[in-house]
mmCIF file of C-alpha atoms in Angstrom:
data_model
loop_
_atom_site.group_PDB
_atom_site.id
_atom_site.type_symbol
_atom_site.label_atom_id
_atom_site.label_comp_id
_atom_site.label_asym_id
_atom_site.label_seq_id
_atom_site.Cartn_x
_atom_site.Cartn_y
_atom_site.Cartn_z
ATOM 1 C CA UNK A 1 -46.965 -8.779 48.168
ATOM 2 C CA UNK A 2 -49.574 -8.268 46.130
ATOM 3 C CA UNK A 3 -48.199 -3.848 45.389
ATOM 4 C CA UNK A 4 -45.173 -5.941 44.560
ATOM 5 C CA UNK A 5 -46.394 -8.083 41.910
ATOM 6 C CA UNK A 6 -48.461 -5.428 40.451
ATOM 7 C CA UNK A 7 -45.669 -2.716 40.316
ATOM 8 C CA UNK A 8 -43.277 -5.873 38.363
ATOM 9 C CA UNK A 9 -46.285 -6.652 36.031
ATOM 10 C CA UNK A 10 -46.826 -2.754 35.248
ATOM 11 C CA UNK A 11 -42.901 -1.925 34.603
ATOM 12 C CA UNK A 12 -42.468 -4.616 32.204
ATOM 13 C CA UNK A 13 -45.789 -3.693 30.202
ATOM 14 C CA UNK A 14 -45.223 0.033 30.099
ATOM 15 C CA UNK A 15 -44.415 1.587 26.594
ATOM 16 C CA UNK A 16 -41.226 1.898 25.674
ATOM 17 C CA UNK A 17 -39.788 5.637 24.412
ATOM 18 C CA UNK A 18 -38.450 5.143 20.721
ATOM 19 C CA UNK A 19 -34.688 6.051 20.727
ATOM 20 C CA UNK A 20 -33.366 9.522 20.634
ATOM 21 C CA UNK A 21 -32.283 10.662 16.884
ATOM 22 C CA UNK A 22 -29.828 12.979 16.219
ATOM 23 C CA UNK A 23 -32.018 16.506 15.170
ATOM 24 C CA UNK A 24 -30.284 16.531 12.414
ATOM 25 C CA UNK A 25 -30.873 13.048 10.752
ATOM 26 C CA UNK A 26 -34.717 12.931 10.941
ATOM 27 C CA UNK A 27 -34.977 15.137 7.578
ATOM 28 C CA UNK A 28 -32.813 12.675 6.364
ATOM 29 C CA UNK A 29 -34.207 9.321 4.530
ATOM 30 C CA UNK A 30 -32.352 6.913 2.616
ATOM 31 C CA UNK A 31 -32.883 6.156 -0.807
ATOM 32 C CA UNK A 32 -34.217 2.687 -1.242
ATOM 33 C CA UNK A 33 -32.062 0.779 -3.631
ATOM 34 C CA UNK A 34 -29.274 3.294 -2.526
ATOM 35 C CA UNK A 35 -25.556 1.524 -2.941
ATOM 36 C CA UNK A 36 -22.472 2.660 -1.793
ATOM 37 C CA UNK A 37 -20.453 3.225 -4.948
ATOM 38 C CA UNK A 38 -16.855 2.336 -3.217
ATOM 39 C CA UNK A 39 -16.089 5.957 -3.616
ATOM 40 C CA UNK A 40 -13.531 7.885 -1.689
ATOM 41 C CA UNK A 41 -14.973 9.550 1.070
ATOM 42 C CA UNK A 42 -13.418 12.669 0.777
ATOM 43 C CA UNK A 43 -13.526 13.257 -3.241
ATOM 44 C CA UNK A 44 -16.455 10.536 -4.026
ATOM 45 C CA UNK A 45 -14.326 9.643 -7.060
ATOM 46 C CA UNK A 46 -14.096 5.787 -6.849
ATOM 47 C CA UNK A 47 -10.841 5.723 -9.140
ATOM 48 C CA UNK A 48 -8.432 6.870 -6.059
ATOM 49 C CA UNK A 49 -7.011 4.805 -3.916
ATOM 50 C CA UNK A 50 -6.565 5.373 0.063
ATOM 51 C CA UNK A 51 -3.446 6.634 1.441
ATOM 52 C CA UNK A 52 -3.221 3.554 3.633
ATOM 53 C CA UNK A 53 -3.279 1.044 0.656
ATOM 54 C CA UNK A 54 -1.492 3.663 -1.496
ATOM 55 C CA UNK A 55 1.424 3.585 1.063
ATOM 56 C CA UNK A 56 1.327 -0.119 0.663
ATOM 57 C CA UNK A 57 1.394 -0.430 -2.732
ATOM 58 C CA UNK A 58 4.711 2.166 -2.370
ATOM 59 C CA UNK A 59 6.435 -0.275 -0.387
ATOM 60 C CA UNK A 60 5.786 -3.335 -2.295
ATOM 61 C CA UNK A 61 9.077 -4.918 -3.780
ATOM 62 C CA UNK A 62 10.304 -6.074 -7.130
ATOM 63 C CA UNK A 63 11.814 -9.657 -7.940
ATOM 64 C CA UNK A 64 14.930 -10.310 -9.995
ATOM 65 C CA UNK A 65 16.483 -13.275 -11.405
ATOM 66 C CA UNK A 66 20.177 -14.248 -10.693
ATOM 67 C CA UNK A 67 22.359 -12.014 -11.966
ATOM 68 C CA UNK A 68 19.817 -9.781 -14.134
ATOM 69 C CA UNK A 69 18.600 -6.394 -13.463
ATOM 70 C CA UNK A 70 16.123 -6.713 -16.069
ATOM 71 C CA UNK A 71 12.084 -6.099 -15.140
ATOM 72 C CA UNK A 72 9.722 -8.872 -15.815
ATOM 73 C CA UNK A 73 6.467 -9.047 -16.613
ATOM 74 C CA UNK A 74 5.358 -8.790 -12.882
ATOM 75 C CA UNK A 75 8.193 -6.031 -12.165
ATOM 76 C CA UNK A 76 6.738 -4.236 -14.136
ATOM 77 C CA UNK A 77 3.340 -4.904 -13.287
ATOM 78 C CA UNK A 78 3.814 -3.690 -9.540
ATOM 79 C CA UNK A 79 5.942 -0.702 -10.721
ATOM 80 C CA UNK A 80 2.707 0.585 -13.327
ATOM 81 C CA UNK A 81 0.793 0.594 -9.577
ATOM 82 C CA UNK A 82 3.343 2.375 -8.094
ATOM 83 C CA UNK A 83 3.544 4.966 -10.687
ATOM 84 C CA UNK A 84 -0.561 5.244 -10.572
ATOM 85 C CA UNK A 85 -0.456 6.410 -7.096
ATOM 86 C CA UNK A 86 2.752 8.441 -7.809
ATOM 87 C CA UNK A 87 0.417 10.222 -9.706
ATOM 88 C CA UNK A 88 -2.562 9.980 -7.227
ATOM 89 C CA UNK A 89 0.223 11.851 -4.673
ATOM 90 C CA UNK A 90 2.424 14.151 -6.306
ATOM 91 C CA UNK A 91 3.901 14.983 -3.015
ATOM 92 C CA UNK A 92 5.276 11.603 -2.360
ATOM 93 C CA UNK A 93 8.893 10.574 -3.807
ATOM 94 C CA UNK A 94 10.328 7.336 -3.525
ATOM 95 C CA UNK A 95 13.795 5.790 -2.549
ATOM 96 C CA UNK A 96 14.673 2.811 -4.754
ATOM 97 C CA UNK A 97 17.381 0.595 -3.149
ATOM 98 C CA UNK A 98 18.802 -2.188 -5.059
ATOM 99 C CA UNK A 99 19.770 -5.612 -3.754
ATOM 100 C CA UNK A 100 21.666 -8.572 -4.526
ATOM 101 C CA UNK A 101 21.949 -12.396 -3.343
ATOM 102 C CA UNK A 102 25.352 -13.591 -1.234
ATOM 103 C CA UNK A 103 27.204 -15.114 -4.479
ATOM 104 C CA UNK A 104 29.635 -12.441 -6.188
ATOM 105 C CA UNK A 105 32.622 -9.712 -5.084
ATOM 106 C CA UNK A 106 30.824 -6.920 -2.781
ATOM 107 C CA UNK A 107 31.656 -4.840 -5.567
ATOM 108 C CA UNK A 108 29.753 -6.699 -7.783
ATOM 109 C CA UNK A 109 26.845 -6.904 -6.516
ATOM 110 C CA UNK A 110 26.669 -3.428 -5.345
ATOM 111 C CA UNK A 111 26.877 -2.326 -8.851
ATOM 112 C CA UNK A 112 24.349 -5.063 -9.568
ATOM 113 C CA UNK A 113 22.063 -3.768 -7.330
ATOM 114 C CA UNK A 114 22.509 -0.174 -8.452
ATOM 115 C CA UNK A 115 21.653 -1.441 -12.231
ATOM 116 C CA UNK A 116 18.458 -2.802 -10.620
ATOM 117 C CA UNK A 117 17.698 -0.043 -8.757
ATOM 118 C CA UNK A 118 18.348 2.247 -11.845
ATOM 119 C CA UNK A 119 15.677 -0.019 -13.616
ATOM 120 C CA UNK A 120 12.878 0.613 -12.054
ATOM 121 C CA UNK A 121 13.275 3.925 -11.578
ATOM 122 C CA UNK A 122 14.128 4.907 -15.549
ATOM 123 C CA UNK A 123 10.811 2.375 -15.576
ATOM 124 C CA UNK A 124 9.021 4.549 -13.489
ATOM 125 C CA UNK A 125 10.547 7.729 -15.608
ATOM 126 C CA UNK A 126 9.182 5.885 -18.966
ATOM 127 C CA UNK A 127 5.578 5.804 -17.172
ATOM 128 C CA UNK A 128 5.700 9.726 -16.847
ATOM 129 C CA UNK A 129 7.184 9.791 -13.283
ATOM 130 C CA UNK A 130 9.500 13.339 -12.779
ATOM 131 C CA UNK A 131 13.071 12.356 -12.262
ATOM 132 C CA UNK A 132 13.258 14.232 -9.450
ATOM 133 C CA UNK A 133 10.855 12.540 -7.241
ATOM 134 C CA UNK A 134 12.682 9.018 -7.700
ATOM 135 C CA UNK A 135 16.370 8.348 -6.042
ATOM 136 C CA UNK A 136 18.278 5.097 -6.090
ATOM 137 C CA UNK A 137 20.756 3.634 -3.558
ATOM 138 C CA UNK A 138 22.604 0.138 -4.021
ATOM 139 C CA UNK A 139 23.332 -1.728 -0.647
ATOM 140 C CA UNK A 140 24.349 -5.029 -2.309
ATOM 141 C CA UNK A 141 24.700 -7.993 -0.318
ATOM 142 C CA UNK A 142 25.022 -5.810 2.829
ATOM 143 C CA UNK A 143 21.233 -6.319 3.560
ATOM 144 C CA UNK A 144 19.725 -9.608 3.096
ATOM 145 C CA UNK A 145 15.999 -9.944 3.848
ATOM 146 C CA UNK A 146 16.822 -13.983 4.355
ATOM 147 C CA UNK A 147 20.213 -14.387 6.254
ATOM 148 C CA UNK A 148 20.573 -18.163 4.743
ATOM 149 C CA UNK A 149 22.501 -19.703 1.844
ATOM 150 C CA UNK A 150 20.139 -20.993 -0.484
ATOM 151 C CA UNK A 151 17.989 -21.082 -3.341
ATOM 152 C CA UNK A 152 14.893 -19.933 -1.604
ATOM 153 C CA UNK A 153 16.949 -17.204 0.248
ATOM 154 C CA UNK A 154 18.943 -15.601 -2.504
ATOM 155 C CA UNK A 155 15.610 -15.181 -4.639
ATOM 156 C CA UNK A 156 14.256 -13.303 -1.656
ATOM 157 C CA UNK A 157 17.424 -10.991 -1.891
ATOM 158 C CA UNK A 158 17.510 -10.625 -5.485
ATOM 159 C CA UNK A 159 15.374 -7.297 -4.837
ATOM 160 C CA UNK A 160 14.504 -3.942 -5.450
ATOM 161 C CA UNK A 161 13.117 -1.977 -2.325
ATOM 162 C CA UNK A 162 10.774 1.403 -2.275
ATOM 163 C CA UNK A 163 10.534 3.670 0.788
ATOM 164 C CA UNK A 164 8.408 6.886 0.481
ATOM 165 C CA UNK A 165 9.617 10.219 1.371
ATOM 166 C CA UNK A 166 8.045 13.270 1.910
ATOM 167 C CA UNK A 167 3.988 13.747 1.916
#
């Protein structure tokens, strides 16, 4: 009993080994006071934004008020970060599709939602995007976000959409 107690004791005193480094990061020391700068990874220039949050941005939509396909203030806004990482990733286009509320002929409203879709892309044009990397589609009423008859709905539908293509 006694080996026993002596063999426990002697385990849990011996040293301990100090943790295996990689070879290569023992030359290596940090730089005290050393921040990371938010950079990208790949480029370290902090100005760029990631493809994930760049794709996001893309996608965001626009807002318009009843019967208007005029930009406001935070239209245009969202579409000045859009065209930012439009420039960020030339090889991206963009599919603008324009959207209307219920109220109105079909008709209407898909030439209402062609004159909104038409807007933010001669926006985007204005903000030194090429023509040819921006395409609009109207859908109209055919493609409510909110399927409902309301205020709260047809401000929801009142919308311009942006899908990336390519890249």
């Amino acid at each position: 009993m006694a080996a026993l107690l002596f063999t426990i004791a002697m385990t849990g005193c011996s040293k301990k080994r100090p943790p295996e480094t990689d070879p290569g990061m023992r030359d290596r020391t940090e730089t005290p006071g050393a921040a990371d700068t938010g950079a990208d990874a790949d480029t370290g220039d902090p100005s760029l934004i990631d493809r994930e949050t760049a794709m996001a941005t893309i996608g965001e939509m626009i807002f318009f008020d009843f019967d208007r396909s005029e930009l406001s203030p935070d239209a245009r806004g969202v579409l000045q970060e859009k065209a930012e990482i439009m420039r960020q990733y030339p090889e991206i286009s963009v599919r603008i599709e324009g959207h209307a509320d219920e109220r109105g002929t079909v008709e209407y409203n898909l030439a209402l939602g062609e004159r909104r879709a038409e807007a933010a892309r001669q926006y985007l044009i204005d903000l030194g995007i090429d023509a040819d990397r921006l395409t609009t589609v109207s859908y109209g009423e055919e493609r409510p976000m909110v399927a409902e008859s309301n205020e709260s709905a047809w401000a929801q539908n009142r919308r311009d959409e942006f899908i990336a293509v390519g890249g």
